[in-house]
């Protein structure tokens, strides 16, 4: 399938893997790229040295294009931005901020830059700053989210910019993919579905929670301090929301979430860990390889768009 994004990135299918902290490491990224999508290493809150290692390991497993996601709140974001250039990574996505200060360096190195935006205003600003495409991520997504839904954000961003738009948030099968195309997107980004890929190193307990999730099993924590995070409901979210409702200070709330994503992904702590997942978790029922997922999605899309 050819779109502006497959052409821009030199990939077979317009499916991009979300740059999920802890989850999006080299096994997953290389498997998605090998399957014809764009695999992404998620720098999350990791140090620059870890990101460099991850890039090198990915290069050993695939000769196809892959990218790195820079989570802009990472204290080592400046160093990570340089590592990406030094390692000759071809695509960068960014999240949780404005990547403006790195654009000149990345563009000079010939890197394709694709920021995640949660508003039309940031999409416009990014286009003016010279990025190659934007990912319009709706509030259905897991992790750190904006306020607008995918259904409303994607067409408004498509109308506002001339660069290609990638839709994210609530997409996990051919129906979501086809719907995104109808909204004017040139590709999709999926996160939650890839968390349960066979190649994903995420702890079995976490995967099982996603596979068992129902439509309304996610909660958004952190709205009161301007950092909303979507995750599956558990002991941690109940505790957090109770404190948040009572007006607890940020430091007290932060205490609950510090290291909690690692606890969930690595240790499989589904009680006190942060089980980041999007609203589409309720539809995901099977662990598959990345190649099986991508093939299934593309076949379903083809049937829907051609019939
Ligand atoms: O970044 C994400 N999702 C994430 S980052 C993350 S890291 C983390 N967070 C909490 C605990 C542990 C780890 C988890 N999930 N998605 C991309 C995204 N970017 N969503 C929303 C935005 C965004 C929001 C506001 C981008 C820019 C923005 O404003 C920028 C500005 O300064 O105007």
GROMACS .gro file of N, CA, C and O and ligand atoms in nm, residues 19-22 44-45 69-73 94-99 116-119 122 125 137-138 141-146 189 227-229 257 259-261 274 276, ligand 1:
model
  197
   19UNK      N    1   0.595   0.504   2.031
   19UNK     CA    2   0.726   0.505   2.099
   19UNK      C    3   0.712   0.492   2.249
   19UNK      O    4   0.759   0.575   2.326
   20UNK      N    5   0.651   0.385   2.291
   20UNK     CA    6   0.612   0.366   2.432
   20UNK      C    7   0.732   0.344   2.525
   20UNK      O    8   0.813   0.254   2.503
   21UNK      N    9   0.737   0.427   2.631
   21UNK     CA   10   0.844   0.415   2.730
   21UNK      C   11   0.847   0.273   2.788
   21UNK      O   12   0.742   0.215   2.815
   22UNK      N   13   0.966   0.216   2.804
   22UNK     CA   14   0.991   0.081   2.856
   22UNK      C   15   0.948  -0.030   2.761
   22UNK      O   16   1.009  -0.136   2.755
   44UNK      N   17   1.158   0.724   2.618
   44UNK     CA   18   1.092   0.743   2.747
   44UNK      C   19   1.175   0.828   2.840
   44UNK      O   20   1.224   0.935   2.801
   45UNK      N   21   1.195   0.780   2.961
   45UNK     CA   22   1.276   0.855   3.058
   45UNK      C   23   1.417   0.799   3.070
   45UNK      O   24   1.488   0.827   3.167
   69UNK      N   25   1.171   0.757   1.932
   69UNK     CA   26   1.081   0.857   1.990
   69UNK      C   27   1.151   0.925   2.107
   69UNK      O   28   1.201   0.858   2.198
   70UNK      N   29   1.154   1.057   2.102
   70UNK     CA   30   1.211   1.134   2.212
   70UNK      C   31   1.096   1.190   2.296
   70UNK      O   32   1.014   1.268   2.246
   71UNK      N   33   1.091   1.145   2.420
   71UNK     CA   34   0.991   1.197   2.513
   71UNK      C   35   1.055   1.324   2.571
   71UNK      O   36   1.156   1.317   2.641
   72UNK      N   37   0.997   1.439   2.535
   72UNK     CA   38   1.069   1.565   2.555
   72UNK      C   39   1.084   1.608   2.701
   72UNK      O   40   1.161   1.698   2.731
   73UNK      N   41   1.014   1.539   2.791
   73UNK     CA   42   1.034   1.571   2.933
   73UNK      C   43   1.153   1.495   2.992
   73UNK      O   44   1.188   1.514   3.108
   94UNK      N   45   0.846   1.266   1.825
   94UNK     CA   46   0.861   1.326   1.958
   94UNK      C   47   0.727   1.325   2.029
   94UNK      O   48   0.623   1.318   1.964
   95UNK      N   49   0.732   1.333   2.161
   95UNK     CA   50   0.608   1.337   2.237
   95UNK      C   51   0.621   1.423   2.361
   95UNK      O   52   0.733   1.454   2.405
   96UNK      N   53   0.507   1.463   2.413
   96UNK     CA   54   0.499   1.535   2.541
   96UNK      C   55   0.572   1.668   2.541
   96UNK      O   56   0.632   1.706   2.641
   97UNK      N   57   0.567   1.739   2.428
   97UNK     CA   58   0.629   1.871   2.425
   97UNK      C   59   0.652   1.921   2.284
   97UNK      O   60   0.606   1.861   2.187
   98UNK      N   61   0.725   2.032   2.276
   98UNK     CA   62   0.755   2.098   2.148
   98UNK      C   63   0.903   2.075   2.115
   98UNK      O   64   0.990   2.122   2.188
   99UNK      N   65   0.932   2.004   2.006
   99UNK     CA   66   1.072   1.968   1.974
   99UNK      C   67   1.149   2.078   1.900
   99UNK      O   68   1.257   2.052   1.849
  116UNK      N   69   0.453   1.424   1.763
  116UNK     CA   70   0.315   1.396   1.803
  116UNK      C   71   0.253   1.527   1.849
  116UNK      O   72   0.314   1.601   1.927
  117UNK      N   73   0.134   1.556   1.797
  117UNK     CA   74   0.062   1.677   1.839
  117UNK      C   75  -0.074   1.635   1.891
  117UNK      O   76  -0.131   1.534   1.849
  118UNK      N   77  -0.123   1.716   1.985
  118UNK     CA   78  -0.255   1.688   2.040
  118UNK      C   79  -0.349   1.806   2.013
  118UNK      O   80  -0.460   1.810   2.065
  119UNK      N   81  -0.302   1.901   1.930
  119UNK     CA   82  -0.385   2.018   1.896
  119UNK      C   83  -0.350   2.069   1.757
  119UNK      O   84  -0.238   2.048   1.708
  122UNK      N   85  -0.045   2.331   1.766
  122UNK     CA   86   0.092   2.278   1.763
  122UNK      C   87   0.124   2.219   1.625
  122UNK      O   88   0.236   2.231   1.576
  125UNK      N   89   0.221   2.507   1.410
  125UNK     CA   90   0.352   2.559   1.448
  125UNK      C   91   0.462   2.466   1.398
  125UNK      O   92   0.565   2.511   1.349
  137UNK      N   93  -0.261   1.272   1.772
  137UNK     CA   94  -0.291   1.166   1.869
  137UNK      C   95  -0.411   1.205   1.955
  137UNK      O   96  -0.408   1.303   2.028
  138UNK      N   97  -0.514   1.127   1.946
  138UNK     CA   98  -0.637   1.154   2.021
  138UNK      C   99  -0.630   1.106   2.164
  138UNK      O  100  -0.542   1.028   2.203
  141UNK      N  101  -0.583   0.741   2.332
  141UNK     CA  102  -0.452   0.677   2.346
  141UNK      C  103  -0.419   0.642   2.490
  141UNK      O  104  -0.474   0.702   2.583
  142UNK      N  105  -0.323   0.553   2.506
  142UNK     CA  106  -0.268   0.527   2.638
  142UNK      C  107  -0.156   0.626   2.668
  142UNK      O  108  -0.107   0.694   2.579
  143UNK      N  109  -0.118   0.633   2.794
  143UNK     CA  110  -0.007   0.720   2.834
  143UNK      C  111  -0.049   0.865   2.844
  143UNK      O  112  -0.165   0.896   2.870
  144UNK      N  113   0.047   0.954   2.819
  144UNK     CA  114   0.025   1.099   2.829
  144UNK      C  115  -0.062   1.143   2.712
  144UNK      O  116  -0.028   1.118   2.597
  145UNK      N  117  -0.172   1.209   2.741
  145UNK     CA  118  -0.270   1.240   2.635
  145UNK      C  119  -0.311   1.387   2.634
  145UNK      O  120  -0.300   1.458   2.733
  146UNK      N  121  -0.365   1.427   2.519
  146UNK     CA  122  -0.430   1.557   2.506
  146UNK      C  123  -0.579   1.542   2.528
  146UNK      O  124  -0.627   1.437   2.573
  189UNK      N  125  -0.063   0.533   1.369
  189UNK     CA  126   0.031   0.488   1.471
  189UNK      C  127  -0.049   0.407   1.572
  189UNK      O  128  -0.157   0.448   1.614
  227UNK      N  129  -0.091   1.684   3.360
  227UNK     CA  130  -0.019   1.574   3.294
  227UNK      C  131  -0.108   1.451   3.293
  227UNK      O  132  -0.084   1.353   3.364
  228UNK      N  133  -0.215   1.456   3.214
  228UNK     CA  134  -0.309   1.343   3.212
  228UNK      C  135  -0.248   1.217   3.151
  228UNK      O  136  -0.183   1.224   3.047
  229UNK      N  137  -0.266   1.105   3.219
  229UNK     CA  138  -0.210   0.977   3.173
  229UNK      C  139  -0.320   0.872   3.174
  229UNK      O  140  -0.383   0.847   3.278
  257UNK      N  141   0.341   0.732   4.135
  257UNK     CA  142   0.367   0.695   3.996
  257UNK      C  143   0.515   0.676   3.965
  257UNK      O  144   0.549   0.619   3.861
  259UNK      N  145   0.842   0.536   3.899
  259UNK     CA  146   0.889   0.400   3.874
  259UNK      C  147   0.777   0.299   3.854
  259UNK      O  148   0.802   0.179   3.841
  260UNK      N  149   0.653   0.346   3.847
  260UNK     CA  150   0.539   0.253   3.841
  260UNK      C  151   0.521   0.190   3.703
  260UNK      O  152   0.467   0.079   3.692
  261UNK      N  153   0.566   0.258   3.598
  261UNK     CA  154   0.556   0.199   3.464
  261UNK      C  155   0.655   0.083   3.452
  261UNK      O  156   0.622  -0.025   3.401
  274UNK      N  157   0.181   0.108   3.678
  274UNK     CA  158   0.103   0.189   3.582
  274UNK      C  159   0.084   0.108   3.455
  274UNK      O  160   0.179   0.087   3.381
  276UNK      N  161  -0.025   0.149   3.142
  276UNK     CA  162  -0.066   0.241   3.034
  276UNK      C  163  -0.126   0.162   2.920
  276UNK      O  164  -0.069   0.062   2.874
  308LIG     O1  165   0.401   1.138   2.485
  308LIG     C1  166   0.303   1.070   2.469
  308LIG     N1  167   0.267   0.971   2.552
  308LIG     C2  168   0.337   0.935   2.664
  308LIG     S1  169   0.483   1.005   2.713
  308LIG     C3  170   0.487   0.905   2.846
  308LIG     S2  171   0.619   0.915   2.955
  308LIG     C4  172   0.560   0.891   3.107
  308LIG     N2  173   0.460   0.968   3.153
  308LIG     C5  174   0.415   0.949   3.275
  308LIG     C6  175   0.468   0.854   3.355
  308LIG     C7  176   0.568   0.774   3.309
  308LIG     C8  177   0.615   0.792   3.183
  308LIG     C9  178   0.380   0.825   2.847
  308LIG     N3  179   0.297   0.843   2.744
  308LIG     N4  180   0.223   1.090   2.362
  308LIG    C10  181   0.247   1.197   2.274
  308LIG    C11  182   0.176   1.316   2.320
  308LIG     N5  183   0.228   1.435   2.314
  308LIG     N6  184   0.054   1.321   2.371
  308LIG    C12  185   0.026   1.450   2.398
  308LIG    C13  186   0.138   1.522   2.362
  308LIG    C14  187   0.160   1.661   2.370
  308LIG    C15  188   0.094   1.738   2.464
  308LIG    C16  189   0.119   1.875   2.472
  308LIG    C17  190   0.252   1.722   2.285
  308LIG    C18  191   0.278   1.856   2.295
  308LIG    C19  192   0.210   1.930   2.389
  308LIG     O2  193   0.232   2.064   2.400
  308LIG    C20  194   0.355   2.111   2.363
  308LIG    C21  195   0.373   2.254   2.391
  308LIG     O3  196   0.467   2.284   2.466
  308LIG     O4  197   0.296   2.332   2.335
   0.00000   0.00000   0.00000
